[in-house]
Tab-separated table of C-alpha atoms and ligand atoms in Angstrom:
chain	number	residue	atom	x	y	z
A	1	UNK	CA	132.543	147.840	58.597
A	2	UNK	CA	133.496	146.141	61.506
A	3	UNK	CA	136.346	147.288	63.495
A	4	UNK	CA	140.552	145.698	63.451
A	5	UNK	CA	143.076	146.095	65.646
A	6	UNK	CA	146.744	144.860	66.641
A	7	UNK	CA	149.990	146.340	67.504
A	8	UNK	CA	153.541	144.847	67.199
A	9	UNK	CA	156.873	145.530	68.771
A	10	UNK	CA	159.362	146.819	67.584
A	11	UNK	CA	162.463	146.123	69.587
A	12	UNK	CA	164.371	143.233	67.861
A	13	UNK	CA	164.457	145.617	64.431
A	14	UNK	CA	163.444	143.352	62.254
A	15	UNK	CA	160.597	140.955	62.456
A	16	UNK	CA	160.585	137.517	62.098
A	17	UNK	CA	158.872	134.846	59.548
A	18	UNK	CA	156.506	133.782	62.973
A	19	UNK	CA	155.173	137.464	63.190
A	20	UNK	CA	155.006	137.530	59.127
A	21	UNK	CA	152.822	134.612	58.794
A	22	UNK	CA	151.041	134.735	62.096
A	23	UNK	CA	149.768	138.124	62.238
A	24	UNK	CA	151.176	140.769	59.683
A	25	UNK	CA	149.765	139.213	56.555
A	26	UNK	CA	146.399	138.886	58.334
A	27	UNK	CA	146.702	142.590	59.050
A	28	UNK	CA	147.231	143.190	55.245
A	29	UNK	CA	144.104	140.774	54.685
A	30	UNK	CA	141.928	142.466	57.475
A	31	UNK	CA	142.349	145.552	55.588
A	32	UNK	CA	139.810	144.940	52.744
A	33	UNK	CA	136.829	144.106	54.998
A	34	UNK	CA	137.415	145.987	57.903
A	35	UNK	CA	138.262	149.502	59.390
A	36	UNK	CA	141.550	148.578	60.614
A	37	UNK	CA	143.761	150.027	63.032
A	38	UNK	CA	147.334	149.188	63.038
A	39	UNK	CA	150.020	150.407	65.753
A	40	UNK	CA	154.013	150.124	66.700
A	41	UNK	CA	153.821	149.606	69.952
A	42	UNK	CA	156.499	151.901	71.814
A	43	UNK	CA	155.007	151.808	74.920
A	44	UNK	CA	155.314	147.713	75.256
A	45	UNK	CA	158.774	148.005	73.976
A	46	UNK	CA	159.977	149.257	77.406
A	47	UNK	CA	158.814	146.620	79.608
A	48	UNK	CA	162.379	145.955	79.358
A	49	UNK	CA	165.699	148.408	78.862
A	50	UNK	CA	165.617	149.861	75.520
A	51	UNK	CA	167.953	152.290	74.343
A	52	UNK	CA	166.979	155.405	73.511
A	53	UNK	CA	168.520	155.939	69.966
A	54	UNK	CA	167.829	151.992	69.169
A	55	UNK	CA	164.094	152.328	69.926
A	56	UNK	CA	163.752	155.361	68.104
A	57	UNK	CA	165.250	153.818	64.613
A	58	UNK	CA	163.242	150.321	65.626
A	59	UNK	CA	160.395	151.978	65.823
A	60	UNK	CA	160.609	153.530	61.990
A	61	UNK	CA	162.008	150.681	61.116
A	62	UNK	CA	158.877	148.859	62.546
A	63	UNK	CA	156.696	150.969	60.470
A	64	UNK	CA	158.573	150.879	57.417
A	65	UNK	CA	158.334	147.028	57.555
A	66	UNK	CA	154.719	146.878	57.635
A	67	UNK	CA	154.422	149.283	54.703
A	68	UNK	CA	156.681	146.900	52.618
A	69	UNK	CA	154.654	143.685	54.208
A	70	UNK	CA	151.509	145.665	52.520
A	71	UNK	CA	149.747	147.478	54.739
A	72	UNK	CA	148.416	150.367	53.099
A	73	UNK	CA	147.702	153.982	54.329
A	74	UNK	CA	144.557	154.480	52.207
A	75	UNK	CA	142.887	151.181	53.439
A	76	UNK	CA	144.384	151.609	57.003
A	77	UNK	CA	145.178	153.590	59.848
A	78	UNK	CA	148.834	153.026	61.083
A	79	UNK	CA	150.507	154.987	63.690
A	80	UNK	CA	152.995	154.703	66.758
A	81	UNK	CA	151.436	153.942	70.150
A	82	UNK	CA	152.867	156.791	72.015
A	83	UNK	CA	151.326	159.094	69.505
A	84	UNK	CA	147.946	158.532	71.072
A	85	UNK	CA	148.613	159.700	74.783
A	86	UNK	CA	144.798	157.529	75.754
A	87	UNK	CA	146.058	154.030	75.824
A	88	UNK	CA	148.066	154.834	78.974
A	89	UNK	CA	145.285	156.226	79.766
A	90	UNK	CA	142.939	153.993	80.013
A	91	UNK	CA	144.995	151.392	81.081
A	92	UNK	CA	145.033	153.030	83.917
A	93	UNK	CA	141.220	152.357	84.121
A	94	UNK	CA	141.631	148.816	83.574
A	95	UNK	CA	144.721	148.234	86.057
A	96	UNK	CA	141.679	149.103	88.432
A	97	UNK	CA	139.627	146.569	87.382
A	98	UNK	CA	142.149	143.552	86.887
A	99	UNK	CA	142.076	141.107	89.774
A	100	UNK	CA	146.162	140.462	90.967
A	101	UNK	CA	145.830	136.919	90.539
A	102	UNK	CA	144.457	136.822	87.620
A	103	UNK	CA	147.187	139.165	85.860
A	104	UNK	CA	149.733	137.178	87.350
A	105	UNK	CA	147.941	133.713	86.034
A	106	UNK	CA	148.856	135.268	82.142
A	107	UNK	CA	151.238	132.837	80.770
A	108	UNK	CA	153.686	134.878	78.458
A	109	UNK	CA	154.569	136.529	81.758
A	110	UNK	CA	155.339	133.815	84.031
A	111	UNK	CA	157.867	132.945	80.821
A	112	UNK	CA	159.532	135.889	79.927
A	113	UNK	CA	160.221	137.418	83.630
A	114	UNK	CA	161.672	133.231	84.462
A	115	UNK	CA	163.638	134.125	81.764
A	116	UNK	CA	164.880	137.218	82.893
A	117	UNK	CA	165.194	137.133	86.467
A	118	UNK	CA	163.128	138.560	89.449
A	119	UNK	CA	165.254	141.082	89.721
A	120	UNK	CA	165.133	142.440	86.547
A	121	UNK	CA	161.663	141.961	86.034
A	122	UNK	CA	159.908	144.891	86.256
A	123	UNK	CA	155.886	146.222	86.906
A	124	UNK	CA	155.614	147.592	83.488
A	125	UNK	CA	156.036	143.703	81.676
A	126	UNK	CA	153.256	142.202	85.027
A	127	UNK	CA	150.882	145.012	83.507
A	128	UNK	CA	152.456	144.907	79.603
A	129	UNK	CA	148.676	142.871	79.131
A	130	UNK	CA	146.540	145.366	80.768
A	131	UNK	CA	147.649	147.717	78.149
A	132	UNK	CA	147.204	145.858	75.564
A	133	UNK	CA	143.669	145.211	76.754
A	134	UNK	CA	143.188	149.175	76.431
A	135	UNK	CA	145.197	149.047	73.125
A	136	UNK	CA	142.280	147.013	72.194
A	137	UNK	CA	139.182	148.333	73.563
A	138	UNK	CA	139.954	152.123	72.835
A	139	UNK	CA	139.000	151.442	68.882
A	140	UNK	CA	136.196	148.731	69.591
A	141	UNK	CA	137.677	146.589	67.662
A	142	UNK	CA	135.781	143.599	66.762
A	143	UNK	CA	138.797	141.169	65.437
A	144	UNK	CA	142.222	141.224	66.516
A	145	UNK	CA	144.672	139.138	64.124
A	146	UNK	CA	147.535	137.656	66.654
A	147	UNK	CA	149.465	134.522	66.908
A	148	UNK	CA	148.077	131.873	68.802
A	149	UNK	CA	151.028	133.229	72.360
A	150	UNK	CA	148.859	136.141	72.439
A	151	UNK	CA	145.449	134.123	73.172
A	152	UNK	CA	145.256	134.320	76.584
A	153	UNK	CA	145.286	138.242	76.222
A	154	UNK	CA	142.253	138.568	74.379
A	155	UNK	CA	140.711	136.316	76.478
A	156	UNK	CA	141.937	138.381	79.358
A	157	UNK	CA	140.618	141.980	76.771
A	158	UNK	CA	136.942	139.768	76.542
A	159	UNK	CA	136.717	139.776	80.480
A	160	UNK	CA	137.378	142.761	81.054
A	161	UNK	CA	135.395	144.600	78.206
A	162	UNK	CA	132.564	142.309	80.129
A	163	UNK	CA	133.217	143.490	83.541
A	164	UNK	CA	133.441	146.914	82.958
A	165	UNK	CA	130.221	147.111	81.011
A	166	UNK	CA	128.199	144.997	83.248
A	167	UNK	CA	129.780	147.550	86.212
A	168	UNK	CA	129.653	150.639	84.359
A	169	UNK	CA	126.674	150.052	81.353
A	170	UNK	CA	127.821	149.364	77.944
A	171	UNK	CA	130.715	150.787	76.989
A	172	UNK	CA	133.197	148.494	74.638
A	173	UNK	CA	132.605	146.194	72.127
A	174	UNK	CA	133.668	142.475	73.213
A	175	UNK	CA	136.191	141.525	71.174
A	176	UNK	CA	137.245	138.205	69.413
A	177	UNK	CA	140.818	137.018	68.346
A	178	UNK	CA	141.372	136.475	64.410
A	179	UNK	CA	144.092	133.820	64.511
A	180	UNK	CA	144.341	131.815	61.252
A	181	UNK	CA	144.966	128.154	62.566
A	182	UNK	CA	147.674	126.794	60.143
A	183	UNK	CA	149.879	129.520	61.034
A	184	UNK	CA	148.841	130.384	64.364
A	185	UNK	CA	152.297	129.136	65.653
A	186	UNK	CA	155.575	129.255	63.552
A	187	UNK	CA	158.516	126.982	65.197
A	188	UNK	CA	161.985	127.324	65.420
A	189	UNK	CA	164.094	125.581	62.728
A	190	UNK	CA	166.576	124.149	65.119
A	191	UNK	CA	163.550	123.667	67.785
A	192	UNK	CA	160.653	123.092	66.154
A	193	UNK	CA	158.411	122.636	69.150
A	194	UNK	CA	159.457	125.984	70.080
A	195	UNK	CA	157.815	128.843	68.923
A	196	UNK	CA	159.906	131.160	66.353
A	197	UNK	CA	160.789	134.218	68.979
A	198	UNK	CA	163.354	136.868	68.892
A	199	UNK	CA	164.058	135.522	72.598
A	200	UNK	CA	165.070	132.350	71.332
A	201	UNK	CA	168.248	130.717	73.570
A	202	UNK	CA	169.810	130.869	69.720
A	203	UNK	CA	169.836	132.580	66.457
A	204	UNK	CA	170.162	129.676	64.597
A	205	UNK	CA	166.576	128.731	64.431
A	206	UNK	CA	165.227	132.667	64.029
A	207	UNK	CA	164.689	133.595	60.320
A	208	UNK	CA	164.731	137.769	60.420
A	209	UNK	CA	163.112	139.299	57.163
A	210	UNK	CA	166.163	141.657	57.398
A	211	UNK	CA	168.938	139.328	57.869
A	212	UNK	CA	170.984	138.817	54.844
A	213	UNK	CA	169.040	136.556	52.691
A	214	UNK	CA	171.711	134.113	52.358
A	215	UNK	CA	172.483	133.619	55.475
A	216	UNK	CA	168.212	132.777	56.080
A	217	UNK	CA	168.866	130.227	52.753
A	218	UNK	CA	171.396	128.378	54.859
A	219	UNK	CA	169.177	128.257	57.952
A	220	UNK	CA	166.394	126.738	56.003
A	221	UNK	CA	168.808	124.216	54.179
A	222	UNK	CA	170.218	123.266	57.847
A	223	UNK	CA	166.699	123.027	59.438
A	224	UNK	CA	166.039	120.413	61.819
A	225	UNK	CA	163.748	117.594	60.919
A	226	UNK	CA	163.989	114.037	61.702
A	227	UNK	CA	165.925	110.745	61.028
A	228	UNK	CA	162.653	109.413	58.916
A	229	UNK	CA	162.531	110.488	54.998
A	230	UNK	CA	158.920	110.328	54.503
A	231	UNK	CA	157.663	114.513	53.857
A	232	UNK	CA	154.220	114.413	55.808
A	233	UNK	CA	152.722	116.737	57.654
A	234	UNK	CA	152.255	115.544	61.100
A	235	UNK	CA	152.788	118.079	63.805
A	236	UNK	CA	153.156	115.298	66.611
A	237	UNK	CA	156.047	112.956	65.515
A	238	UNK	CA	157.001	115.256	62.600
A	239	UNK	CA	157.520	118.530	63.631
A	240	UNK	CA	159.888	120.006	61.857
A	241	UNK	CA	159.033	118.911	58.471
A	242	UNK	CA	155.566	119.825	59.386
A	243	UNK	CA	156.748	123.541	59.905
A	244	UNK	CA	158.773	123.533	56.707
A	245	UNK	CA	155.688	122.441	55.012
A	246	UNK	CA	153.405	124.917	57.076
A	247	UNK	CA	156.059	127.726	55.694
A	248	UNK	CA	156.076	126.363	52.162
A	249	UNK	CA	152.215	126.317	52.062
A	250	UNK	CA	152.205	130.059	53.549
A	251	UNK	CA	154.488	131.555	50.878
A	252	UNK	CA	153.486	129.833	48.216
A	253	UNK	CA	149.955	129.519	48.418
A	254	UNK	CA	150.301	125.402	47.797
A	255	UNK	CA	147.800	122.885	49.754
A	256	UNK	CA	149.622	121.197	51.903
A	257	UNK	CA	147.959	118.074	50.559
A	258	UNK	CA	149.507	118.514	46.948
A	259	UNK	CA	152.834	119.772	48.548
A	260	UNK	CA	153.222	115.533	50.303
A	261	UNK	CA	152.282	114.804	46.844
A	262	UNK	CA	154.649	116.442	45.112
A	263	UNK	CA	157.848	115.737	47.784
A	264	UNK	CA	157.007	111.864	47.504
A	265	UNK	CA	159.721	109.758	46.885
A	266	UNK	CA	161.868	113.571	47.366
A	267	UNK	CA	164.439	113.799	50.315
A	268	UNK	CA	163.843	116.540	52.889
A	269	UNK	CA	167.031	118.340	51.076
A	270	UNK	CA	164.897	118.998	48.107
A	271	UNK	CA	162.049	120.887	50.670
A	272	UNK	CA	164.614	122.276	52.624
A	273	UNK	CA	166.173	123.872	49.420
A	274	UNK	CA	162.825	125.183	47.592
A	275	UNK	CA	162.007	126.227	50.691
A	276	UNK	CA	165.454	128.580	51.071
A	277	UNK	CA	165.181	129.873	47.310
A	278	UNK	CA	161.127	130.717	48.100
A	279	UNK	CA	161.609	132.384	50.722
A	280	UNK	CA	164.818	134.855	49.003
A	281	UNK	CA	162.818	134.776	46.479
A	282	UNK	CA	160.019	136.903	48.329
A	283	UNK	CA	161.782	138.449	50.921
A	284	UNK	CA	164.371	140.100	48.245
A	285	UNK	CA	161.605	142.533	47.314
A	286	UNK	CA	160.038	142.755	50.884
A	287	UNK	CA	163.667	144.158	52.167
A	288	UNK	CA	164.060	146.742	48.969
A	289	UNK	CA	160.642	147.856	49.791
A	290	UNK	CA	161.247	148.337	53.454
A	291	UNK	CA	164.568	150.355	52.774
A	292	UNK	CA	162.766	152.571	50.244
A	293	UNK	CA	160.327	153.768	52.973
A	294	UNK	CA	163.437	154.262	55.055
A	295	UNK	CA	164.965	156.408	52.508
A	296	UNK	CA	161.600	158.453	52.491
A	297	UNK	CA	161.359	159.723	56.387
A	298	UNK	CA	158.797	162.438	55.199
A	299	UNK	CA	156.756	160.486	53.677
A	300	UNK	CA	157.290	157.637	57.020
A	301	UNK	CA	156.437	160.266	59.139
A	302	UNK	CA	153.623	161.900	57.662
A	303	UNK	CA	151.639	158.706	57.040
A	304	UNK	CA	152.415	158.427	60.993
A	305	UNK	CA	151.339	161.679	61.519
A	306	UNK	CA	148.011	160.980	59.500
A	307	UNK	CA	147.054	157.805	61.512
A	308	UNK	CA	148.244	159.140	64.733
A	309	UNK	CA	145.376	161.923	64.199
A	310	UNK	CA	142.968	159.414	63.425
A	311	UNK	CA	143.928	156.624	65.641
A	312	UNK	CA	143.420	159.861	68.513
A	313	UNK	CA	139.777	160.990	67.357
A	314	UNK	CA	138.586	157.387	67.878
A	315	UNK	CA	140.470	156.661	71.078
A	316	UNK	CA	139.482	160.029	72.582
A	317	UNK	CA	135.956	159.490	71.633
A	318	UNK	CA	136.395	155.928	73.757
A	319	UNK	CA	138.292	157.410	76.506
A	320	UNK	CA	135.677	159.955	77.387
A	321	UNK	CA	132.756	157.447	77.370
A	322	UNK	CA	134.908	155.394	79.894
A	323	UNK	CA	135.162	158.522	81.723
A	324	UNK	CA	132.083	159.647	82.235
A	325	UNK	CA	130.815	156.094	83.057
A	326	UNK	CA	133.336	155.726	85.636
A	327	UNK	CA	132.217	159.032	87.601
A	328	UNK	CA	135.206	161.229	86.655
A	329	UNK	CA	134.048	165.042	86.240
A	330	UNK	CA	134.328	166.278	82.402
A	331	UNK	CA	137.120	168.852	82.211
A	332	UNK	CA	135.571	172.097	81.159
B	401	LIG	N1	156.266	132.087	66.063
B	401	LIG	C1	155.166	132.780	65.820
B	401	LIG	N2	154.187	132.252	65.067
B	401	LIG	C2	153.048	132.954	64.803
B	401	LIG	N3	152.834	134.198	65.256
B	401	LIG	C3	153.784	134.779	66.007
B	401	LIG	N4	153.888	135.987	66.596
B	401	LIG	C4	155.071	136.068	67.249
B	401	LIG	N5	155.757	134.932	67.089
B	401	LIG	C5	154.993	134.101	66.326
B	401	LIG	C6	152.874	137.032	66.520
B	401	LIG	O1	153.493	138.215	66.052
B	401	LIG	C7	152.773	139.333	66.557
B	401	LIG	C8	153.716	140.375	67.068
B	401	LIG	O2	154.313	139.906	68.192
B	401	LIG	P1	154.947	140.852	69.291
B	401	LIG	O3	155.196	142.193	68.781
B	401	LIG	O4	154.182	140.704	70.551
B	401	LIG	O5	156.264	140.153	69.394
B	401	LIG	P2	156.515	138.978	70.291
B	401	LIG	O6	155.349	138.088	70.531
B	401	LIG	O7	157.152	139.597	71.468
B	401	LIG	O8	157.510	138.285	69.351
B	401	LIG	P3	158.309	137.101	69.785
B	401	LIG	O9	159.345	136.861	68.790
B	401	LIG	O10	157.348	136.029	70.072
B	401	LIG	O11	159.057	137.615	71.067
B	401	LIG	P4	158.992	137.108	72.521
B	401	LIG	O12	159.162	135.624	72.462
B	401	LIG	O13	160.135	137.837	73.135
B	401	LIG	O14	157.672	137.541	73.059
B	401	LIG	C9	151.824	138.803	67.626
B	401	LIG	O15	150.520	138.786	67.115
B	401	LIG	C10	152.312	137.405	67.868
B	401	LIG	O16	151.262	136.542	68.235
């Protein structure tokens, strides 16, 4: 089977609908045909100030989430990044091997330390990618499901799974991003040619799964759209209907195609208000599911206990073959 991998953060508690669509459900998909290897990822969390006791519960929380979204322990190995003492490890490795120009060319960077302020910006979010290259390469994975902000990354993973085996023999497996195009990028509902991000300037636009579902109704019904009333898709000079009908699609399963159909002649109130009761209507048993795990810590913690094990035997196996290549003397 061919190998999976992606990690997610957990700092805002819950996760949005834009890390829903664009990556979680593909992780629940990737599950059936590949050997996939899930993670919270702890150690990206504090690239900026986290508190202690916050993190801690985020980071359950995190896990507990992705259990309710589907993921399941039998098909899949989920753990907690810090669990697995190698990534850190071998980012080291590739911090050695990244030019300084080129980490400082990665996009999401430039944005989110603008955003916060050279000051405050600190080494761990210049090298946050570097880790996640070695987040990546330590399982070999072959696909990594992502949203389309975290291309540049596996690009960045590609070149330097390249350069290291063409300077060291072959050692990882080069891998390739599994981004499913139609949701690749969910938008803001008040912006919607902004991406949906818990950094958003405001709320209002943000749909958390584990936000009272009424008050995510009213931010559907109160999306932005346009002064038109035609329902078409048509990303360009319809954006935000386009990402109400990208949503609808998503959760219901509906070509996009027979959802214009259906709307003609329909006001964007009528989308606007399926939309809300679709989307209560699935995250109402997404939420009881996540608190259920929460209500189970031993159970939580021993399927993290399980995948941290296995997550370990693979990374360790990786780890030591980047070693050796390198020229580092095996500990006896
Ligand atoms: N709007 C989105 N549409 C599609 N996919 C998205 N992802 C994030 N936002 C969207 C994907 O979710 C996964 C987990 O992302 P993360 O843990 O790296 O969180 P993030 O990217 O930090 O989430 P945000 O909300 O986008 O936060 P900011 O803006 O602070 O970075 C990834 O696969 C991501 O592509």
């Amino acid at each position: 089977r061919p190998r999976a991998l992606s990690g997610i953060q957990p700092t805002a508690g819950s996760f949005h609908l834009g890390n829903y669509l664009g990556a979680i459900r593909q992780y629940v998909d990737l599950q059936e045909t590949h050997d996939a290897y899930y993670m919270v990822v702890d150690l990206h969390a504090i690239t900026v100030p986290q508190d202690p006791a916050t993190l801690r519960a985020n980071t359950r929380l995190a896990a507990a989430q992705l259990l309710a979204a589907g993921l399941d322990p039998e098909r899949c190995t989920l753990f907690i990044q810090s669990h697995v003492p190698e990534h850190a490890q071998l980012a080291w490795v590739m911090n050695c091997l990244t030019g300084f120009g080129e980490a400082s060319r990665m996009t999401q960077f430039k944005d989110k330390s603008a955003r916060q302020g050279a000051d405050r910006t600190t080494v761990g979010l210049f090298t946050y990618p570097i880790l996640q290259v070695a987040d990546i390469l330590l399982y070999q994975a072959d696909a990594v499901p992502v949203g389309e902000d975290q291309r540049q990354h596996i690009e960045l993973t590609r070149d330097l799974a390249e350069r290291f085996n063409t300077q060291f023999g072959p050692t990882f497996t080069v891998p390739a991003p599994h981004i499913v195009r139609e949701v690749a990028k969910i938008y803001d509902l008040q912006d919607p040619t902004a991406k949906m991000s818990k950094s958003a300037p405001s709320p209002k636009g943000l749909v958390n799964l584990l936000d009272d579902p009424k008050a995510s109704a009213k931010k559907f019904r109160s999306a932005v759209t346009d002064t038109d009333t035609v329902i078409r898709f048509d990303e360009e000079n319809k954006p935000g209907v386009s990402n109400l009908l990208t949503i609808h699609s998503a959760l219901t399963g509906t070509g996009i195609p027979e959802l214009e159909e259906r709307y003609t002649g329909k006001g964007y109130g009528a989308l606007k208000t399926d939309l809300a009761d679709i989307f209560v209507a699935w995250v109402t048993p997404f939420r009881e599911r996540t608190q259920a795990y929460l209500d189970d810590p031993e159970t939580l913690d021993s399927v993290l206990a399980k995948g941290a094990e296995k997550a370990r035997s693979v990374a360790a196996e990786t780890l030591a073959a980047a070693y050796d290549r390198i020229g580092f003397v095996p500990a006896k």
